[in-house]
Amino acid sequence: MSMTLAVPVTVSIARRVDPGRASEMVAWMRAGTALAEAFPGFLGAGWVQSGPGSPEWHMLYRFADAETLRRWEESPQRHWWLSSAQGIVEHTRVERRTGIEGWFDRPLEHAVDLVEPAPPASPPRWKQAVTIWLAFFPLSLTATLLTSRFLDAVPLAARVLLMTLCLTPLMTYLVLPRITRALHWWLHGQRAPWRDA
């Protein structure tokens, strides 16, 4: 019996619109968010304008997994919503993100107004590297000790293969998400939670 673990998917879309139609753009994006909210697996959405009077807009939305995202993207509601902006909105870039980069991003859970700043950038790469190492070192050490004790007769390449097959999903779905939640304050340069107590 195979078990599929859900991985949230974030879609980032760059769009261009005539700056004189900014209010129409906001109304259109709010309508799309309202439609998406009715779909199972929807985790949130948000948008920002690149700058005052800029024609560039960036929209993000996140679903619980690829299947719930596919249902939204293939839905008649979304097709109707996209067609309602023909001649107004031009799509310039679409990017889907899962995996490590998604762990360090702050999800946008609500639409933002034009006066609010863009979401904060991802943490510095060195902090991401330290976080990954903090998760990987104890897990790798434990796995190495266990495989050398119980699978000593198995050839090295087979042991490493077995170890990586086990460690990759553990890192991806269990250990790294927990450690990034625990270190969120440090990754984003915030005050330590125990100092607020």
mmCIF file of C-alpha atoms in Angstrom, residues 37-193:
data_model
loop_
_atom_site.group_PDB
_atom_site.id
_atom_site.type_symbol
_atom_site.label_atom_id
_atom_site.label_comp_id
_atom_site.label_asym_id
_atom_site.label_seq_id
_atom_site.Cartn_x
_atom_site.Cartn_y
_atom_site.Cartn_z
ATOM 1 C CA GLU A 37 -11.494 30.085 -1.265
ATOM 2 C CA ALA A 38 -14.446 27.809 -2.009
ATOM 3 C CA PHE A 39 -12.122 25.031 -3.222
ATOM 4 C CA PRO A 40 -10.820 22.356 -0.838
ATOM 5 C CA GLY A 41 -7.088 22.643 -0.229
ATOM 6 C CA PHE A 42 -6.924 26.427 -0.708
ATOM 7 C CA LEU A 43 -4.379 27.814 1.785
ATOM 8 C CA GLY A 44 -4.311 31.499 0.912
ATOM 9 C CA ALA A 45 -3.572 34.167 -1.651
ATOM 10 C CA GLY A 46 -2.157 37.643 -1.877
ATOM 11 C CA TRP A 47 -0.995 40.272 -4.327
ATOM 12 C CA VAL A 48 1.187 43.342 -4.511
ATOM 13 C CA GLN A 49 1.855 46.023 -7.068
ATOM 14 C CA SER A 50 5.554 46.485 -7.870
ATOM 15 C CA GLY A 51 5.326 50.178 -7.008
ATOM 16 C CA PRO A 52 2.974 53.169 -7.156
ATOM 17 C CA GLY A 53 1.733 53.551 -10.732
ATOM 18 C CA SER A 54 3.580 50.410 -11.879
ATOM 19 C CA PRO A 55 1.936 48.176 -14.484
ATOM 20 C CA GLU A 56 3.520 45.099 -12.798
ATOM 21 C CA TRP A 57 1.485 43.051 -10.321
ATOM 22 C CA HIS A 58 2.507 39.886 -8.508
ATOM 23 C CA MET A 59 -0.066 37.395 -7.290
ATOM 24 C CA LEU A 60 0.569 34.297 -5.181
ATOM 25 C CA TYR A 61 -1.785 31.538 -4.210
ATOM 26 C CA ARG A 62 -1.167 28.305 -2.345
ATOM 27 C CA PHE A 63 -2.931 24.958 -2.305
ATOM 28 C CA ALA A 64 -2.402 21.968 -0.027
ATOM 29 C CA ASP A 65 -1.074 19.736 -2.824
ATOM 30 C CA ALA A 66 -0.786 19.340 -6.573
ATOM 31 C CA GLU A 67 -4.162 17.599 -6.865
ATOM 32 C CA THR A 68 -6.183 20.330 -5.133
ATOM 33 C CA LEU A 69 -4.286 22.922 -7.185
ATOM 34 C CA ARG A 70 -5.122 21.026 -10.390
ATOM 35 C CA ARG A 71 -8.826 20.990 -9.483
ATOM 36 C CA TRP A 72 -8.782 24.765 -9.069
ATOM 37 C CA GLU A 73 -6.767 25.419 -12.205
ATOM 38 C CA GLU A 74 -8.999 23.196 -14.359
ATOM 39 C CA SER A 75 -12.262 24.432 -12.856
ATOM 40 C CA PRO A 76 -14.919 26.278 -14.894
ATOM 41 C CA GLN A 77 -14.915 28.988 -12.210
ATOM 42 C CA ARG A 78 -11.247 29.786 -12.810
ATOM 43 C CA HIS A 79 -11.648 29.677 -16.601
ATOM 44 C CA TRP A 80 -14.564 32.108 -16.364
ATOM 45 C CA TRP A 81 -12.565 34.360 -14.023
ATOM 46 C CA LEU A 82 -9.520 34.437 -16.350
ATOM 47 C CA SER A 83 -11.664 35.101 -19.420
ATOM 48 C CA SER A 84 -13.320 38.039 -17.645
ATOM 49 C CA ALA A 85 -9.975 39.906 -17.729
ATOM 50 C CA GLN A 86 -9.124 39.366 -21.409
ATOM 51 C CA GLY A 87 -7.962 42.604 -22.939
ATOM 52 C CA ILE A 88 -7.184 44.070 -19.498
ATOM 53 C CA VAL A 89 -4.602 41.762 -17.917
ATOM 54 C CA GLU A 90 -1.504 40.258 -19.526
ATOM 55 C CA HIS A 91 0.149 37.238 -17.878
ATOM 56 C CA THR A 92 3.934 37.572 -18.068
ATOM 57 C CA ARG A 93 5.337 34.801 -15.835
ATOM 58 C CA VAL A 94 4.096 31.779 -13.866
ATOM 59 C CA GLU A 95 6.234 29.913 -11.314
ATOM 60 C CA ARG A 96 5.306 26.916 -9.151
ATOM 61 C CA ARG A 97 7.236 26.290 -5.969
ATOM 62 C CA THR A 98 7.391 23.288 -3.661
ATOM 63 C CA GLY A 99 10.146 21.876 -1.519
ATOM 64 C CA ILE A 100 12.846 23.628 0.442
ATOM 65 C CA GLU A 101 12.292 27.168 -0.844
ATOM 66 C CA GLY A 102 8.646 26.996 0.235
ATOM 67 C CA TRP A 103 9.597 26.208 3.846
ATOM 68 C CA PHE A 104 11.357 29.519 4.293
ATOM 69 C CA ASP A 105 8.732 31.732 2.656
ATOM 70 C CA ARG A 106 6.018 33.348 4.683
ATOM 71 C CA PRO A 107 2.699 32.324 3.131
ATOM 72 C CA LEU A 108 0.329 35.120 2.169
ATOM 73 C CA GLU A 109 -2.952 34.211 3.789
ATOM 74 C CA HIS A 110 -5.012 37.229 2.902
ATOM 75 C CA ALA A 111 -5.146 39.630 0.011
ATOM 76 C CA VAL A 112 -3.148 42.780 0.692
ATOM 77 C CA ASP A 113 -4.183 46.288 -0.196
ATOM 78 C CA LEU A 114 -2.005 48.537 -2.305
ATOM 79 C CA VAL A 115 -0.892 50.584 0.699
ATOM 80 C CA GLU A 116 0.623 47.576 2.474
ATOM 81 C CA PRO A 117 4.271 46.654 1.868
ATOM 82 C CA ALA A 118 5.347 43.570 -0.013
ATOM 83 C CA PRO A 119 5.903 40.448 2.104
ATOM 84 C CA PRO A 120 9.344 40.160 3.702
ATOM 85 C CA ALA A 121 12.079 38.445 1.742
ATOM 86 C CA SER A 122 13.239 34.922 2.474
ATOM 87 C CA PRO A 123 15.887 34.593 5.204
ATOM 88 C CA PRO A 124 19.584 34.846 4.251
ATOM 89 C CA ARG A 125 20.931 31.697 2.616
ATOM 90 C CA TRP A 126 23.408 31.131 5.454
ATOM 91 C CA LYS A 127 20.519 30.931 7.935
ATOM 92 C CA GLN A 128 18.715 28.490 5.648
ATOM 93 C CA ALA A 129 21.914 26.396 5.423
ATOM 94 C CA VAL A 130 22.336 26.374 9.231
ATOM 95 C CA THR A 131 18.696 25.321 9.667
ATOM 96 C CA ILE A 132 19.056 22.469 7.170
ATOM 97 C CA TRP A 133 22.282 21.341 8.879
ATOM 98 C CA LEU A 134 20.629 21.404 12.322
ATOM 99 C CA ALA A 135 17.930 19.099 10.964
ATOM 100 C CA PHE A 136 20.219 16.897 8.879
ATOM 101 C CA PHE A 137 23.132 16.248 11.278
ATOM 102 C CA PRO A 138 21.310 14.392 14.089
ATOM 103 C CA LEU A 139 19.153 12.500 11.609
ATOM 104 C CA SER A 140 22.159 11.463 9.522
ATOM 105 C CA LEU A 141 24.187 10.493 12.603
ATOM 106 C CA THR A 142 21.364 8.335 13.966
ATOM 107 C CA ALA A 143 20.819 6.637 10.612
ATOM 108 C CA THR A 144 24.552 5.981 10.185
ATOM 109 C CA LEU A 145 24.809 4.407 13.655
ATOM 110 C CA LEU A 146 21.745 2.232 13.083
ATOM 111 C CA THR A 147 22.757 1.024 9.631
ATOM 112 C CA SER A 148 26.316 0.234 10.730
ATOM 113 C CA ARG A 149 25.015 -1.731 13.709
ATOM 114 C CA PHE A 150 22.158 -3.661 12.097
ATOM 115 C CA LEU A 151 23.158 -3.723 8.416
ATOM 116 C CA ASP A 152 26.915 -4.093 8.738
ATOM 117 C CA ALA A 153 27.009 -7.023 6.296
ATOM 118 C CA VAL A 154 25.172 -5.039 3.587
ATOM 119 C CA PRO A 155 27.488 -3.412 0.994
ATOM 120 C CA LEU A 156 28.201 0.282 1.555
ATOM 121 C CA ALA A 157 26.412 1.493 -1.594
ATOM 122 C CA ALA A 158 23.255 -0.425 -0.634
ATOM 123 C CA ARG A 159 23.397 0.986 2.919
ATOM 124 C CA VAL A 160 23.743 4.539 1.633
ATOM 125 C CA LEU A 161 20.889 3.944 -0.825
ATOM 126 C CA LEU A 162 18.653 2.627 1.944
ATOM 127 C CA MET A 163 19.648 5.462 4.266
ATOM 128 C CA THR A 164 18.929 8.196 1.721
ATOM 129 C CA LEU A 165 15.614 6.595 0.730
ATOM 130 C CA CYS A 166 14.558 6.768 4.383
ATOM 131 C CA LEU A 167 16.095 10.132 5.294
ATOM 132 C CA THR A 168 14.793 12.157 2.347
ATOM 133 C CA PRO A 169 11.068 11.847 3.192
ATOM 134 C CA LEU A 170 11.805 12.194 6.914
ATOM 135 C CA MET A 171 13.698 15.443 6.260
ATOM 136 C CA THR A 172 11.151 16.739 3.779
ATOM 137 C CA TYR A 173 7.909 16.028 5.604
ATOM 138 C CA LEU A 174 8.761 15.699 9.286
ATOM 139 C CA VAL A 175 12.045 17.125 10.548
ATOM 140 C CA LEU A 176 12.695 20.230 8.433
ATOM 141 C CA PRO A 177 9.156 21.674 8.604
ATOM 142 C CA ARG A 178 9.245 21.355 12.401
ATOM 143 C CA ILE A 179 12.654 22.923 12.835
ATOM 144 C CA THR A 180 11.818 25.821 10.521
ATOM 145 C CA ARG A 181 8.658 26.486 12.551
ATOM 146 C CA ALA A 182 10.678 26.368 15.781
ATOM 147 C CA LEU A 183 13.355 28.721 14.381
ATOM 148 C CA HIS A 184 10.963 31.016 12.496
ATOM 149 C CA TRP A 185 11.804 33.924 14.800
ATOM 150 C CA TRP A 186 15.549 33.553 14.144
ATOM 151 C CA LEU A 187 15.201 32.973 10.399
ATOM 152 C CA HIS A 188 13.227 36.204 10.025
ATOM 153 C CA GLY A 189 15.255 38.303 12.471
ATOM 154 C CA GLN A 190 12.529 38.559 15.116
ATOM 155 C CA ARG A 191 12.764 38.670 18.898
ATOM 156 C CA ALA A 192 13.081 35.269 20.570
ATOM 157 C CA PRO A 193 9.646 34.109 21.830
#
